[in-house]
PDB file of C-alpha atoms and ligand atoms in Angstrom:
ATOM      1  CA  UNK F   1      96.774-162.130 237.469  1.00 96.00           C
ATOM      2  CA  UNK F   2      98.079-159.691 234.871  1.00 97.00           C
ATOM      3  CA  UNK F   3     101.640-160.585 233.961  1.00 98.00           C
ATOM      4  CA  UNK F   4     104.534-159.874 231.607  1.00 98.00           C
ATOM      5  CA  UNK F   5     107.144-162.201 230.183  1.00 98.00           C
ATOM      6  CA  UNK F   6     110.165-159.896 230.021  1.00 98.00           C
ATOM      7  CA  UNK F   7     112.345-162.279 228.006  1.00 98.00           C
ATOM      8  CA  UNK F   8     111.469-165.032 225.569  1.00 98.00           C
ATOM      9  CA  UNK F   9     112.582-166.185 222.115  1.00 98.00           C
ATOM     10  CA  UNK F  10     109.448-166.503 220.011  1.00 98.00           C
ATOM     11  CA  UNK F  11     111.413-166.290 216.765  1.00 98.00           C
ATOM     12  CA  UNK F  12     113.180-169.565 217.447  1.00 97.00           C
ATOM     13  CA  UNK F  13     112.355-172.632 215.353  1.00 96.00           C
ATOM     14  CA  UNK F  14     110.728-174.502 218.216  1.00 96.00           C
ATOM     15  CA  UNK F  15     107.738-172.147 217.849  1.00 97.00           C
ATOM     16  CA  UNK F  16     107.401-172.582 214.081  1.00 97.00           C
ATOM     17  CA  UNK F  17     104.473-175.002 214.366  1.00 96.00           C
ATOM     18  CA  UNK F  18     102.310-173.089 216.813  1.00 97.00           C
ATOM     19  CA  UNK F  19     103.672-169.562 217.315  1.00 97.00           C
ATOM     20  CA  UNK F  20     100.235-167.924 216.984  1.00 97.00           C
ATOM     21  CA  UNK F  21      98.619-170.320 219.463  1.00 98.00           C
ATOM     22  CA  UNK F  22     101.421-169.725 221.963  1.00 98.00           C
ATOM     23  CA  UNK F  23     100.955-165.956 221.708  1.00 98.00           C
ATOM     24  CA  UNK F  24      97.162-166.156 221.911  1.00 97.00           C
ATOM     25  CA  UNK F  25      97.379-168.427 224.948  1.00 97.00           C
ATOM     26  CA  UNK F  26      99.595-165.860 226.658  1.00 98.00           C
ATOM     27  CA  UNK F  27      97.344-162.878 225.983  1.00 97.00           C
ATOM     28  CA  UNK F  28      94.125-164.808 226.696  1.00 97.00           C
ATOM     29  CA  UNK F  29      95.300-166.011 230.099  1.00 98.00           C
ATOM     30  CA  UNK F  30      96.380-162.667 231.532  1.00 97.00           C
ATOM     31  CA  UNK F  31      99.561-161.736 229.690  1.00 97.00           C
ATOM     32  CA  UNK F  32      99.711-158.011 228.993  1.00 97.00           C
ATOM     33  CA  UNK F  33     103.110-157.709 227.278  1.00 97.00           C
ATOM     34  CA  UNK F  34     106.127-159.765 226.332  1.00 98.00           C
ATOM     35  CA  UNK F  35     109.563-159.093 224.973  1.00 98.00           C
ATOM     36  CA  UNK F  36     110.757-161.479 222.291  1.00 98.00           C
ATOM     37  CA  UNK F  37     114.526-161.266 221.944  1.00 98.00           C
ATOM     38  CA  UNK F  38     116.223-161.306 218.527  1.00 98.00           C
ATOM     39  CA  UNK F  39     119.697-162.812 218.497  1.00 96.00           C
ATOM     40  CA  UNK F  40     120.339-162.314 214.784  1.00 95.00           C
ATOM     41  CA  UNK F  41     119.003-160.503 211.732  1.00 96.00           C
ATOM     42  CA  UNK F  42     116.575-163.256 210.652  1.00 97.00           C
ATOM     43  CA  UNK F  43     115.049-163.417 214.122  1.00 97.00           C
ATOM     44  CA  UNK F  44     114.748-159.645 214.136  1.00 98.00           C
ATOM     45  CA  UNK F  45     112.606-159.688 210.972  1.00 98.00           C
ATOM     46  CA  UNK F  46     110.353-162.378 212.385  1.00 98.00           C
ATOM     47  CA  UNK F  47     109.949-160.491 215.671  1.00 98.00           C
ATOM     48  CA  UNK F  48     109.310-157.270 213.785  1.00 97.00           C
ATOM     49  CA  UNK F  49     106.320-158.946 212.115  1.00 98.00           C
ATOM     50  CA  UNK F  50     105.029-159.981 215.536  1.00 97.00           C
ATOM     51  CA  UNK F  51     105.469-156.423 216.840  1.00 96.00           C
ATOM     52  CA  UNK F  52     103.452-155.113 213.907  1.00 95.00           C
ATOM     53  CA  UNK F  53     100.697-157.631 214.558  1.00 96.00           C
ATOM     54  CA  UNK F  54     100.501-157.254 218.354  1.00 95.00           C
ATOM     55  CA  UNK F  55     100.938-153.875 219.996  1.00 90.00           C
ATOM     56  CA  UNK F  56     102.111-155.458 223.261  1.00 95.00           C
ATOM     57  CA  UNK F  57     104.979-157.424 221.809  1.00 97.00           C
ATOM     58  CA  UNK F  58     108.350-155.770 222.309  1.00 98.00           C
ATOM     59  CA  UNK F  59     111.608-156.821 220.738  1.00 98.00           C
ATOM     60  CA  UNK F  60     115.325-156.348 221.145  1.00 98.00           C
ATOM     61  CA  UNK F  61     118.340-157.184 219.040  1.00 98.00           C
ATOM     62  CA  UNK F  62     121.806-158.088 220.182  1.00 98.00           C
ATOM     63  CA  UNK F  63     124.616-160.525 219.543  1.00 97.00           C
ATOM     64  CA  UNK F  64     124.813-163.065 222.348  1.00 93.00           C
ATOM     65  CA  UNK F  65     128.303-163.804 223.700  1.00 92.00           C
ATOM     66  CA  UNK F  66     128.080-167.227 222.013  1.00 91.00           C
ATOM     67  CA  UNK F  67     127.834-165.451 218.657  1.00 91.00           C
ATOM     68  CA  UNK F  68     130.349-162.698 219.383  1.00 91.00           C
ATOM     69  CA  UNK F  69     132.747-163.965 216.751  1.00 89.00           C
ATOM     70  CA  UNK F  70     130.010-163.437 214.144  1.00 91.00           C
ATOM     71  CA  UNK F  71     129.489-159.807 215.179  1.00 95.00           C
ATOM     72  CA  UNK F  72     131.215-157.878 212.404  1.00 95.00           C
ATOM     73  CA  UNK F  73     130.819-154.571 210.656  1.00 96.00           C
ATOM     74  CA  UNK F  74     127.640-155.641 208.819  1.00 96.00           C
ATOM     75  CA  UNK F  75     125.961-156.701 212.070  1.00 97.00           C
ATOM     76  CA  UNK F  76     127.097-153.556 213.849  1.00 98.00           C
ATOM     77  CA  UNK F  77     125.692-151.344 211.085  1.00 98.00           C
ATOM     78  CA  UNK F  78     122.431-153.266 211.062  1.00 98.00           C
ATOM     79  CA  UNK F  79     122.061-152.864 214.829  1.00 98.00           C
ATOM     80  CA  UNK F  80     122.686-149.129 214.582  1.00 98.00           C
ATOM     81  CA  UNK F  81     120.091-148.802 211.830  1.00 98.00           C
ATOM     82  CA  UNK F  82     117.307-150.542 213.733  1.00 98.00           C
ATOM     83  CA  UNK F  83     118.228-148.625 216.890  1.00 97.00           C
ATOM     84  CA  UNK F  84     118.064-145.351 215.039  1.00 97.00           C
ATOM     85  CA  UNK F  85     114.709-146.235 213.448  1.00 96.00           C
ATOM     86  CA  UNK F  86     113.412-147.243 216.906  1.00 94.00           C
ATOM     87  CA  UNK F  87     112.414-150.697 215.644  1.00 96.00           C
ATOM     88  CA  UNK F  88     113.732-152.246 218.850  1.00 97.00           C
ATOM     89  CA  UNK F  89     113.051-151.350 222.470  1.00 97.00           C
ATOM     90  CA  UNK F  90     116.348-152.698 223.830  1.00 98.00           C
ATOM     91  CA  UNK F  91     119.760-154.016 222.893  1.00 98.00           C
ATOM     92  CA  UNK F  92     120.389-157.593 223.936  1.00 96.00           C
ATOM     93  CA  UNK F  93     120.923-160.078 224.942  1.00 96.00           C
ATOM     94  CA  UNK F  94     124.568-159.109 225.200  1.00 98.00           C
ATOM     95  CA  UNK F  95     127.249-159.944 227.719  1.00 97.00           C
ATOM     96  CA  UNK F  96     129.762-162.618 228.580  1.00 96.00           C
ATOM     97  CA  UNK F  97     129.570-166.396 228.855  1.00 94.00           C
ATOM     98  CA  UNK F  98     132.709-168.098 230.104  1.00 94.00           C
ATOM     99  CA  UNK F  99     130.842-171.322 230.843  1.00 90.00           C
ATOM    100  CA  UNK F 100     130.452-172.379 227.234  1.00 85.00           C
ATOM    101  CA  UNK F 101     133.119-170.097 225.722  1.00 82.00           C
ATOM    102  CA  UNK F 102     131.585-170.608 222.256  1.00 84.00           C
ATOM    103  CA  UNK F 103     133.418-167.444 221.222  1.00 87.00           C
ATOM    104  CA  UNK F 104     136.875-166.529 222.548  1.00 90.00           C
ATOM    105  CA  UNK F 105     136.885-164.206 225.590  1.00 94.00           C
ATOM    106  CA  UNK F 106     138.448-161.270 223.744  1.00 94.00           C
ATOM    107  CA  UNK F 107     135.797-161.520 221.032  1.00 94.00           C
ATOM    108  CA  UNK F 108     133.034-161.605 223.637  1.00 96.00           C
ATOM    109  CA  UNK F 109     134.372-158.507 225.366  1.00 97.00           C
ATOM    110  CA  UNK F 110     134.774-156.694 222.052  1.00 96.00           C
ATOM    111  CA  UNK F 111     131.189-157.417 220.898  1.00 97.00           C
ATOM    112  CA  UNK F 112     129.815-156.590 224.364  1.00 97.00           C
ATOM    113  CA  UNK F 113     131.504-153.195 224.543  1.00 98.00           C
ATOM    114  CA  UNK F 114     130.589-152.149 221.006  1.00 98.00           C
ATOM    115  CA  UNK F 115     126.950-153.000 221.689  1.00 98.00           C
ATOM    116  CA  UNK F 116     126.984-151.126 225.010  1.00 98.00           C
ATOM    117  CA  UNK F 117     128.246-148.045 223.183  1.00 98.00           C
ATOM    118  CA  UNK F 118     125.430-148.367 220.642  1.00 98.00           C
ATOM    119  CA  UNK F 119     122.919-148.613 223.492  1.00 98.00           C
ATOM    120  CA  UNK F 120     124.329-145.467 225.037  1.00 98.00           C
ATOM    121  CA  UNK F 121     124.345-143.572 221.753  1.00 97.00           C
ATOM    122  CA  UNK F 122     120.703-144.412 220.965  1.00 97.00           C
ATOM    123  CA  UNK F 123     119.592-144.246 224.593  1.00 97.00           C
ATOM    124  CA  UNK F 124     118.287-147.806 224.662  1.00 98.00           C
ATOM    125  CA  UNK F 125     118.253-150.144 227.669  1.00 98.00           C
ATOM    126  CA  UNK F 126     120.334-153.315 227.580  1.00 98.00           C
ATOM    127  CA  UNK F 127     119.515-156.944 228.356  1.00 98.00           C
ATOM    128  CA  UNK F 128     122.545-158.591 229.947  1.00 98.00           C
ATOM    129  CA  UNK F 129     123.514-162.250 229.809  1.00 97.00           C
ATOM    130  CA  UNK F 130     126.311-163.267 232.171  1.00 96.00           C
ATOM    131  CA  UNK F 131     127.491-166.750 233.050  1.00 94.00           C
ATOM    132  CA  UNK F 132     130.681-167.615 234.931  1.00 94.00           C
ATOM    133  CA  UNK F 133     131.912-164.155 234.013  1.00 96.00           C
ATOM    134  CA  UNK F 134     130.594-161.966 236.789  1.00 96.00           C
ATOM    135  CA  UNK F 135     133.772-160.049 237.606  1.00 96.00           C
ATOM    136  CA  UNK F 136     134.389-159.096 233.957  1.00 97.00           C
ATOM    137  CA  UNK F 137     130.705-158.282 233.425  1.00 97.00           C
ATOM    138  CA  UNK F 138     130.708-156.080 236.541  1.00 97.00           C
ATOM    139  CA  UNK F 139     133.920-154.339 235.486  1.00 97.00           C
ATOM    140  CA  UNK F 140     132.594-153.592 232.000  1.00 98.00           C
ATOM    141  CA  UNK F 141     129.185-152.392 233.215  1.00 97.00           C
ATOM    142  CA  UNK F 142     130.908-150.055 235.691  1.00 97.00           C
ATOM    143  CA  UNK F 143     133.095-148.749 232.893  1.00 97.00           C
ATOM    144  CA  UNK F 144     130.016-147.977 230.769  1.00 96.00           C
ATOM    145  CA  UNK F 145     128.050-146.411 233.608  1.00 91.00           C
ATOM    146  CA  UNK F 146     124.830-144.597 232.868  1.00 93.00           C
ATOM    147  CA  UNK F 147     123.254-147.312 230.734  1.00 97.00           C
ATOM    148  CA  UNK F 148     119.984-148.732 232.014  1.00 97.00           C
ATOM    149  CA  UNK F 149     119.119-152.372 231.793  1.00 98.00           C
ATOM    150  CA  UNK F 150     118.231-155.735 233.203  1.00 98.00           C
ATOM    151  CA  UNK F 151     120.318-158.743 234.190  1.00 98.00           C
ATOM    152  CA  UNK F 152     118.388-161.460 232.419  1.00 97.00           C
ATOM    153  CA  UNK F 153     117.857-164.937 233.885  1.00 97.00           C
ATOM    154  CA  UNK F 154     119.713-164.028 237.036  1.00 97.00           C
ATOM    155  CA  UNK F 155     121.758-166.975 238.348  1.00 96.00           C
ATOM    156  CA  UNK F 156     124.790-165.160 239.750  1.00 95.00           C
ATOM    157  CA  UNK F 157     125.810-164.864 243.368  1.00 95.00           C
ATOM    158  CA  UNK F 158     125.279-162.141 245.928  1.00 97.00           C
ATOM    159  CA  UNK F 159     128.375-160.101 244.973  1.00 96.00           C
ATOM    160  CA  UNK F 160     127.206-159.562 241.429  1.00 97.00           C
ATOM    161  CA  UNK F 161     123.650-159.030 242.670  1.00 98.00           C
ATOM    162  CA  UNK F 162     124.898-156.142 244.834  1.00 98.00           C
ATOM    163  CA  UNK F 163     126.849-154.622 241.945  1.00 97.00           C
ATOM    164  CA  UNK F 164     123.801-154.825 239.663  1.00 97.00           C
ATOM    165  CA  UNK F 165     121.534-153.181 242.236  1.00 97.00           C
ATOM    166  CA  UNK F 166     124.111-150.451 242.831  1.00 97.00           C
ATOM    167  CA  UNK F 167     124.304-149.798 239.094  1.00 96.00           C
ATOM    168  CA  UNK F 168     120.497-149.365 239.092  1.00 97.00           C
ATOM    169  CA  UNK F 169     119.908-152.468 237.011  1.00 98.00           C
ATOM    170  CA  UNK F 170     116.789-154.571 237.202  1.00 98.00           C
ATOM    171  CA  UNK F 171     117.094-158.263 238.096  1.00 98.00           C
ATOM    172  CA  UNK F 172     115.087-160.755 236.072  1.00 98.00           C
ATOM    173  CA  UNK F 173     114.289-164.157 237.527  1.00 98.00           C
ATOM    174  CA  UNK F 174     113.372-167.177 235.429  1.00 97.00           C
ATOM    175  CA  UNK F 175     111.875-170.613 236.096  1.00 95.00           C
ATOM    176  CA  UNK F 176     115.184-171.612 237.680  1.00 95.00           C
ATOM    177  CA  UNK F 177     113.893-170.163 240.973  1.00 97.00           C
ATOM    178  CA  UNK F 178     111.256-172.918 241.031  1.00 95.00           C
ATOM    179  CA  UNK F 179     113.827-175.739 240.905  1.00 94.00           C
ATOM    180  CA  UNK F 180     114.313-177.572 244.216  1.00 92.00           C
ATOM    181  CA  UNK F 181     118.085-177.000 244.175  1.00 93.00           C
ATOM    182  CA  UNK F 182     117.888-173.204 243.745  1.00 96.00           C
ATOM    183  CA  UNK F 183     117.950-172.380 247.459  1.00 96.00           C
ATOM    184  CA  UNK F 184     120.741-169.789 247.116  1.00 96.00           C
ATOM    185  CA  UNK F 185     118.946-168.041 244.286  1.00 97.00           C
ATOM    186  CA  UNK F 186     115.725-167.879 246.297  1.00 98.00           C
ATOM    187  CA  UNK F 187     117.627-165.970 248.996  1.00 98.00           C
ATOM    188  CA  UNK F 188     118.236-163.264 246.397  1.00 98.00           C
ATOM    189  CA  UNK F 189     114.597-163.378 245.312  1.00 98.00           C
ATOM    190  CA  UNK F 190     113.769-162.641 248.922  1.00 98.00           C
ATOM    191  CA  UNK F 191     116.306-159.834 249.022  1.00 98.00           C
ATOM    192  CA  UNK F 192     115.574-158.072 245.734  1.00 98.00           C
ATOM    193  CA  UNK F 193     113.731-154.774 246.181  1.00 98.00           C
ATOM    194  CA  UNK F 194     110.316-155.068 244.515  1.00 98.00           C
ATOM    195  CA  UNK F 195     110.964-151.995 242.408  1.00 98.00           C
ATOM    196  CA  UNK F 196     113.868-153.818 240.733  1.00 98.00           C
ATOM    197  CA  UNK F 197     112.340-157.179 239.911  1.00 98.00           C
ATOM    198  CA  UNK F 198     111.428-158.633 236.525  1.00 98.00           C
ATOM    199  CA  UNK F 199     110.157-162.087 235.602  1.00 98.00           C
ATOM    200  CA  UNK F 200     110.815-164.047 232.433  1.00 98.00           C
ATOM    201  CA  UNK F 201     110.545-167.488 230.900  1.00 97.00           C
ATOM    202  CA  UNK F 202     113.538-167.424 228.532  1.00 97.00           C
ATOM    203  CA  UNK F 203     111.316-169.786 226.549  1.00 97.00           C
ATOM    204  CA  UNK F 204     111.713-172.113 224.715  1.00 95.00           C
ATOM    205  CA  UNK F 205     114.341-172.838 227.394  1.00 93.00           C
ATOM    206  CA  UNK F 206     114.067-173.334 231.144  1.00 89.00           C
ATOM    207  CA  UNK F 207     110.572-174.622 231.773  1.00 85.00           C
ATOM    208  CA  UNK F 208     109.669-174.064 235.418  1.00 81.00           C
ATOM    209  CA  UNK F 209     108.786-176.844 237.808  1.00 85.00           C
ATOM    210  CA  UNK F 210     106.550-178.944 237.189  1.00 85.00           C
ATOM    211  CA  UNK F 211     107.125-178.680 233.417  1.00 86.00           C
ATOM    212  CA  UNK F 212     110.880-179.054 233.601  1.00 85.00           C
ATOM    213  CA  UNK F 213     112.418-180.552 230.455  1.00 84.00           C
ATOM    214  CA  UNK F 214     109.469-179.604 228.232  1.00 89.00           C
ATOM    215  CA  UNK F 215     109.496-176.720 225.779  1.00 92.00           C
ATOM    216  CA  UNK F 216     108.763-173.573 227.717  1.00 96.00           C
ATOM    217  CA  UNK F 217     106.343-170.841 226.649  1.00 96.00           C
ATOM    218  CA  UNK F 218     105.527-167.305 227.850  1.00 97.00           C
ATOM    219  CA  UNK F 219     102.334-168.113 229.809  1.00 97.00           C
ATOM    220  CA  UNK F 220     104.411-170.202 232.228  1.00 96.00           C
ATOM    221  CA  UNK F 221     105.962-167.052 233.664  1.00 97.00           C
ATOM    222  CA  UNK F 222     103.062-167.275 236.132  1.00 97.00           C
ATOM    223  CA  UNK F 223     104.769-170.180 237.932  1.00 96.00           C
ATOM    224  CA  UNK F 224     107.903-168.105 238.463  1.00 97.00           C
ATOM    225  CA  UNK F 225     105.913-165.115 239.741  1.00 98.00           C
ATOM    226  CA  UNK F 226     103.957-167.341 242.141  1.00 98.00           C
ATOM    227  CA  UNK F 227     107.157-168.875 243.482  1.00 98.00           C
ATOM    228  CA  UNK F 228     108.746-165.451 243.968  1.00 98.00           C
ATOM    229  CA  UNK F 229     105.634-164.180 245.746  1.00 98.00           C
ATOM    230  CA  UNK F 230     105.711-167.193 248.063  1.00 98.00           C
ATOM    231  CA  UNK F 231     109.402-166.584 248.841  1.00 98.00           C
ATOM    232  CA  UNK F 232     108.781-162.902 249.499  1.00 98.00           C
ATOM    233  CA  UNK F 233     105.602-163.552 251.485  1.00 98.00           C
ATOM    234  CA  UNK F 234     103.589-161.369 249.143  1.00 98.00           C
ATOM    235  CA  UNK F 235     100.400-161.611 247.190  1.00 98.00           C
ATOM    236  CA  UNK F 236     101.285-162.844 243.681  1.00 98.00           C
ATOM    237  CA  UNK F 237      98.947-160.410 241.900  1.00 98.00           C
ATOM    238  CA  UNK F 238     100.501-157.486 243.753  1.00 98.00           C
ATOM    239  CA  UNK F 239     104.045-158.596 242.989  1.00 98.00           C
ATOM    240  CA  UNK F 240     103.186-159.153 239.338  1.00 98.00           C
ATOM    241  CA  UNK F 241     101.616-155.712 239.060  1.00 98.00           C
ATOM    242  CA  UNK F 242     104.790-154.117 240.478  1.00 98.00           C
ATOM    243  CA  UNK F 243     106.964-156.110 238.060  1.00 98.00           C
ATOM    244  CA  UNK F 244     104.720-154.964 235.193  1.00 98.00           C
ATOM    245  CA  UNK F 245     105.312-151.340 236.159  1.00 97.00           C
ATOM    246  CA  UNK F 246     109.070-152.023 236.339  1.00 98.00           C
ATOM    247  CA  UNK F 247     108.992-153.445 232.814  1.00 98.00           C
ATOM    248  CA  UNK F 248     107.192-150.372 231.452  1.00 97.00           C
ATOM    249  CA  UNK F 249     109.577-148.093 233.340  1.00 97.00           C
ATOM    250  CA  UNK F 250     112.558-149.673 231.570  1.00 97.00           C
ATOM    251  CA  UNK F 251     111.229-150.466 228.102  1.00 97.00           C
ATOM    252  CA  UNK F 252     108.550-147.817 227.773  1.00 94.00           C
ATOM    253  CA  UNK F 253     104.843-147.993 227.114  1.00 84.00           C
ATOM    254  CA  UNK F 254     103.739-149.397 223.810  1.00 68.00           C
ATOM    255  CA  UNK F 255     103.854-146.186 221.846  1.00 57.00           C
ATOM    256  CA  UNK F 256     106.013-147.667 219.108  1.00 53.00           C
TER     257      UNK F 256
HETATM  258 ZN1   ZN A   1     117.526-165.541 226.283  1.00 68.95          ZN
END
């Protein structure tokens, strides 16, 4: 199977000991591209090095709702600069998280909207994080119509799913779909049109069954793809190939 991990965090400390091995394992076992998200300036520089070393590593930069209160003028200017220089292929992850509320709601909305405007200005897709905030996320995405993107690690309900599909967003499923309790989510896996589906690990988080609780890594995206194929009654290689084309359609071919 040829596969893509559309969302992981290779710049995080948990990969400091064996980052190269993790990447090599991914590409040696069938991985053809991955997107390593940068959630701050330091992570961006580390991911930039990876992008220079491997032509099939993509990166993004965006201030997560948890860090919205730290998104000031300096961060905004930095984001604009890297967007303008085309050093990133997407803006994200950005959005709203009312589950943890690590930043106040108003701050989250402010940072989210500024970053959406930057995405629009530089014509970059967005990677959306939303948790317990679906109605506000939907309202804001509708307000900023015309931006392309993906709902990362989809765990929302059917209402938000329908809004996202209507807004032409892609839906990215993580290892959560392999957990025994995720019956409701698997109904949406079944429902998602194949031309809208992405797969991701969100590693180092969210190891799929049977590795749950262990540090996750990009190669394990295979387990999520296999589960989705089973749910959809499709051949896993075929589904993966379609998801790969979806990824390239949103983030572009590796011409950067
Ligand atoms: Zn993430």
